Amino acid sequence: MPSTEIVRFRPGQSTLARLPQPQRRGIQSNLLPQAGNVARAMHQYFGIDLNALPQMSDPQLAEFANRAQEMKRLRQALPILDQHFQELIEGQLEYEQFIQKFLKIGGKAAEKIDKGILDAYLLSIGYNNHLKLMSQQSATGAQKLNAEFQAAFSLNQLDLQTSLKLVQMRRQTAQKQIRDRIPNYQKQQQISEEQRLANQQRRDLLMNGTQQQGGIWGRFSSFFSGW
């Protein structure tokens, strides 16, 4: 706003000196003061400070040209990079899926192999124990055969009378063992007969029920029913 101050005239002073001198005004934008956050976002996201443009030196302004050339060169490479990056990302995904697939297959196969190794180990232990048992039984059998051979050899060394006595004693022992078995056999036969009768009675009960004829009249009825 122009100044309204009254300037007193002095002799010898130029008329232009009495006029107010205009203030020097730099380049300014009328919109930026209203832009607010938008202008700040331009500076933050793109590195472009619109407020500082009028005060920038030529080297500073030339930096925008350098950045623009770099961006242009990058944009030219973007379609190629798009293919490369897509190939890299999709390839990495397929590779990881491939690894995951065969890790599962390999893990299950490894479990089966481990189980097979364990089974083979246990079979080996069992077979080794079997061989030890066979060896012990073989040694015991050899000792028994040797003892019998020694006994037979000693028997041959005895005279005939002594040999006959030994044979007689063995026969008596065998006969006694047979006699001892007879009562047990008879007892077993008796138990078998009792079991047979019990089974027969149970079968009759299941077939005829509890109302079956019994006692003497039942036996008479059974007797006459046979006529």
Short mmCIF file of C-alpha atoms in Angstrom, two decimals, residues 1-226:
data_model
loop_
_atom_site.label_atom_id
_atom_site.label_comp_id
_atom_site.label_asym_id
_atom_site.label_seq_id
_atom_site.Cartn_x
_atom_site.Cartn_y
_atom_site.Cartn_z
CA MET A 1 0.00 0.00 0.00
CA PRO A 2 1.56 3.43 -1.01
CA SER A 3 2.70 5.62 1.85
CA THR A 4 0.65 8.82 2.55
CA GLU A 5 3.33 10.45 4.63
CA ILE A 6 3.78 14.22 3.87
CA VAL A 7 7.31 14.98 2.88
CA ARG A 8 8.48 18.45 3.72
CA PHE A 9 10.14 20.31 0.81
CA ARG A 10 13.73 21.33 1.24
CA PRO A 11 15.42 23.71 -1.12
CA GLY A 12 17.79 22.04 -3.50
CA GLN A 13 16.18 18.60 -3.05
CA SER A 14 14.93 16.77 -6.17
CA THR A 15 11.23 16.20 -6.59
CA LEU A 16 11.83 12.44 -7.14
CA ALA A 17 13.58 12.24 -3.81
CA ARG A 18 10.40 13.39 -2.18
CA LEU A 19 8.40 10.45 -3.69
CA PRO A 20 8.23 7.10 -1.72
CA GLN A 21 10.58 4.46 -3.10
CA PRO A 22 8.84 1.15 -4.13
CA GLN A 23 9.90 -1.95 -2.12
CA ARG A 24 11.66 -4.73 -4.07
CA ARG A 25 9.42 -7.84 -4.29
CA GLY A 26 10.83 -11.24 -5.28
CA ILE A 27 9.08 -13.94 -7.30
CA GLN A 28 6.28 -15.37 -5.21
CA SER A 29 3.27 -17.60 -5.80
CA ASN A 30 -0.16 -16.54 -4.80
CA LEU A 31 -1.33 -20.15 -4.66
CA LEU A 32 1.36 -21.76 -2.52
CA PRO A 33 0.34 -20.04 0.71
CA GLN A 34 -3.02 -21.71 0.26
CA ALA A 35 -1.61 -25.09 -0.80
CA GLY A 36 -0.52 -26.05 2.71
CA ASN A 37 -0.09 -29.80 3.05
CA VAL A 38 -0.15 -30.38 -0.69
CA ALA A 39 3.02 -28.30 -1.14
CA ARG A 40 4.65 -30.14 1.77
CA ALA A 41 3.69 -33.48 0.19
CA MET A 42 5.33 -32.40 -3.07
CA HIS A 43 8.54 -31.75 -1.18
CA GLN A 44 8.30 -34.93 0.92
CA TYR A 45 7.39 -37.42 -1.82
CA PHE A 46 9.02 -35.96 -4.91
CA GLY A 47 11.80 -33.75 -3.57
CA ILE A 48 10.32 -30.65 -5.22
CA ASP A 49 10.18 -27.57 -3.01
CA LEU A 50 7.94 -25.15 -4.91
CA ASN A 51 8.49 -22.38 -2.40
CA ALA A 52 12.26 -22.54 -2.86
CA LEU A 53 12.27 -22.53 -6.66
CA PRO A 54 12.63 -18.76 -7.16
CA GLN A 55 15.61 -18.59 -4.82
CA MET A 56 17.47 -21.60 -6.29
CA SER A 57 20.77 -21.09 -8.11
CA ASP A 58 21.44 -22.48 -11.55
CA PRO A 59 23.39 -25.49 -10.21
CA GLN A 60 20.48 -26.26 -7.90
CA LEU A 61 18.02 -26.00 -10.77
CA ALA A 62 20.31 -28.15 -12.91
CA GLU A 63 19.98 -30.88 -10.28
CA PHE A 64 16.35 -31.28 -11.37
CA ALA A 65 17.61 -31.94 -14.90
CA ASN A 66 20.03 -34.56 -13.58
CA ARG A 67 17.27 -36.26 -11.62
CA ALA A 68 14.94 -36.10 -14.62
CA GLN A 69 17.55 -37.77 -16.83
CA GLU A 70 18.04 -40.53 -14.25
CA MET A 71 14.29 -41.05 -14.00
CA LYS A 72 13.98 -41.14 -17.80
CA ARG A 73 16.71 -43.76 -18.00
CA LEU A 74 15.00 -45.76 -15.25
CA ARG A 75 11.61 -45.53 -16.99
CA GLN A 76 13.14 -46.90 -20.17
CA ALA A 77 14.36 -49.92 -18.21
CA LEU A 78 11.09 -50.47 -16.31
CA PRO A 79 9.39 -52.70 -18.94
CA ILE A 80 12.46 -54.94 -19.01
CA LEU A 81 12.75 -54.87 -15.24
CA ASP A 82 9.04 -55.72 -15.05
CA GLN A 83 9.70 -58.98 -16.89
CA HIS A 84 12.83 -59.70 -14.88
CA PHE A 85 11.21 -59.03 -11.51
CA GLN A 86 8.13 -61.05 -12.41
CA GLU A 87 10.34 -63.93 -13.48
CA LEU A 88 12.40 -63.65 -10.29
CA ILE A 89 9.38 -63.51 -7.98
CA GLU A 90 7.37 -66.24 -9.69
CA GLY A 91 10.49 -68.36 -10.07
CA GLN A 92 11.32 -67.98 -6.38
CA LEU A 93 7.75 -68.99 -5.48
CA GLU A 94 7.87 -72.07 -7.71
CA TYR A 95 11.28 -72.97 -6.33
CA GLU A 96 10.03 -72.74 -2.73
CA GLN A 97 6.97 -74.84 -3.62
CA PHE A 98 9.28 -77.38 -5.27
CA ILE A 99 11.45 -77.51 -2.14
CA GLN A 100 8.37 -77.83 0.09
CA LYS A 101 6.97 -80.67 -2.02
CA PHE A 102 10.11 -82.78 -1.90
CA LEU A 103 10.81 -81.98 1.73
CA LYS A 104 7.45 -83.59 2.52
CA ILE A 105 8.17 -86.57 0.26
CA GLY A 106 11.71 -86.91 1.59
CA GLY A 107 10.58 -86.59 5.20
CA LYS A 108 8.02 -89.37 4.84
CA ALA A 109 10.53 -91.55 3.00
CA ALA A 110 13.15 -90.90 5.71
CA GLU A 111 10.65 -91.97 8.38
CA LYS A 112 10.02 -95.23 6.53
CA ILE A 113 13.76 -95.82 6.10
CA ASP A 114 14.37 -95.14 9.80
CA LYS A 115 11.61 -97.58 10.69
CA GLY A 116 13.13 -100.17 8.34
CA ILE A 117 16.55 -99.68 9.97
CA LEU A 118 15.02 -100.08 13.42
CA ASP A 119 13.16 -103.24 12.35
CA ALA A 120 16.33 -104.68 10.85
CA TYR A 121 18.23 -103.86 14.06
CA LEU A 122 15.60 -105.53 16.23
CA LEU A 123 15.55 -108.56 13.92
CA SER A 124 19.32 -108.76 14.19
CA ILE A 125 19.12 -108.69 17.99
CA GLY A 126 16.43 -111.38 17.96
CA TYR A 127 18.43 -113.55 15.57
CA ASN A 128 21.57 -113.14 17.68
CA ASN A 129 19.62 -114.24 20.76
CA HIS A 130 18.32 -117.19 18.76
CA LEU A 131 21.88 -118.17 17.82
CA LYS A 132 22.95 -117.93 21.47
CA LEU A 133 20.03 -120.11 22.53
CA MET A 134 20.82 -122.64 19.82
CA SER A 135 24.44 -122.67 20.93
CA GLN A 136 23.41 -123.27 24.55
CA GLN A 137 21.01 -126.02 23.55
CA SER A 138 23.67 -127.57 21.36
CA ALA A 139 26.16 -127.53 24.20
CA THR A 140 23.58 -129.03 26.56
CA GLY A 141 22.69 -131.72 24.01
CA ALA A 142 26.34 -132.52 23.44
CA GLN A 143 26.88 -132.86 27.19
CA LYS A 144 23.86 -135.13 27.47
CA LEU A 145 25.02 -137.30 24.56
CA ASN A 146 28.48 -137.45 26.07
CA ALA A 147 27.04 -138.45 29.44
CA GLU A 148 24.93 -141.18 27.82
CA PHE A 149 27.93 -142.38 25.89
CA GLN A 150 29.98 -142.49 29.06
CA ALA A 151 27.18 -144.36 30.81
CA ALA A 152 26.94 -146.88 27.97
CA PHE A 153 30.68 -147.27 27.94
CA SER A 154 30.69 -147.86 31.69
CA LEU A 155 27.87 -150.39 31.26
CA ASN A 156 29.93 -152.34 28.78
CA GLN A 157 32.72 -152.47 31.30
CA LEU A 158 30.55 -154.20 33.84
CA ASP A 159 30.11 -157.93 33.89
CA LEU A 160 27.04 -159.57 32.48
CA GLN A 161 25.35 -160.08 35.82
CA THR A 162 25.64 -156.46 36.77
CA SER A 163 24.36 -155.44 33.35
CA LEU A 164 21.31 -157.65 33.74
CA LYS A 165 20.60 -156.12 37.13
CA LEU A 166 20.80 -152.64 35.71
CA VAL A 167 18.45 -153.59 32.86
CA GLN A 168 16.00 -155.09 35.34
CA MET A 169 16.07 -151.97 37.50
CA ARG A 170 15.37 -149.79 34.51
CA ARG A 171 12.47 -152.02 33.48
CA GLN A 172 11.00 -151.90 36.96
CA THR A 173 11.29 -148.14 37.00
CA ALA A 174 9.50 -147.92 33.65
CA GLN A 175 6.73 -150.25 34.85
CA LYS A 176 6.28 -148.22 38.02
CA GLN A 177 5.90 -145.06 35.94
CA ILE A 178 3.21 -146.81 33.85
CA ARG A 179 1.36 -147.98 36.98
CA ASP A 180 1.49 -144.46 38.36
CA ARG A 181 -0.12 -143.14 35.19
CA ILE A 182 -3.09 -145.58 35.36
CA PRO A 183 -4.95 -143.88 38.29
CA ASN A 184 -4.48 -140.53 36.64
CA TYR A 185 -5.90 -141.91 33.40
CA GLN A 186 -8.89 -143.42 35.20
CA LYS A 187 -9.50 -140.17 37.03
CA GLN A 188 -9.37 -138.30 33.76
CA GLN A 189 -11.88 -140.74 32.25
CA GLN A 190 -14.20 -140.23 35.20
CA ILE A 191 -13.94 -136.46 34.88
CA SER A 192 -14.63 -136.72 31.15
CA GLU A 193 -17.74 -138.85 31.81
CA GLU A 194 -19.02 -136.41 34.41
CA GLN A 195 -18.42 -133.57 32.03
CA ARG A 196 -20.28 -135.44 29.29
CA LEU A 197 -23.29 -136.00 31.56
CA ALA A 198 -23.29 -132.35 32.62
CA ASN A 199 -23.21 -131.26 29.00
CA GLN A 200 -26.07 -133.65 28.18
CA GLN A 201 -28.18 -132.29 31.05
CA ARG A 202 -27.49 -128.72 29.97
CA ARG A 203 -28.46 -129.54 26.39
CA ASP A 204 -31.71 -131.21 27.58
CA LEU A 205 -32.46 -128.17 29.72
CA LEU A 206 -31.90 -125.80 26.83
CA MET A 207 -33.96 -127.96 24.45
CA ASN A 208 -36.91 -128.86 26.74
CA GLY A 209 -36.92 -126.07 29.32
CA THR A 210 -37.52 -126.33 33.05
CA GLN A 211 -40.95 -128.02 32.56
CA GLN A 212 -39.41 -131.25 31.28
CA GLN A 213 -40.75 -134.45 32.88
CA GLY A 214 -38.68 -135.74 35.76
CA GLY A 215 -38.77 -138.13 38.63
CA ILE A 216 -40.26 -141.59 38.50
CA TRP A 217 -43.32 -140.58 36.43
CA GLY A 218 -41.08 -138.97 33.89
CA ARG A 219 -39.02 -142.13 33.65
CA PHE A 220 -42.22 -144.24 33.32
CA SER A 221 -43.42 -141.91 30.57
CA SER A 222 -40.09 -142.21 28.82
CA PHE A 223 -40.27 -146.00 29.24
CA PHE A 224 -43.76 -146.33 27.69
CA SER A 225 -42.98 -143.80 24.97
CA GLY A 226 -40.45 -146.27 23.64
#
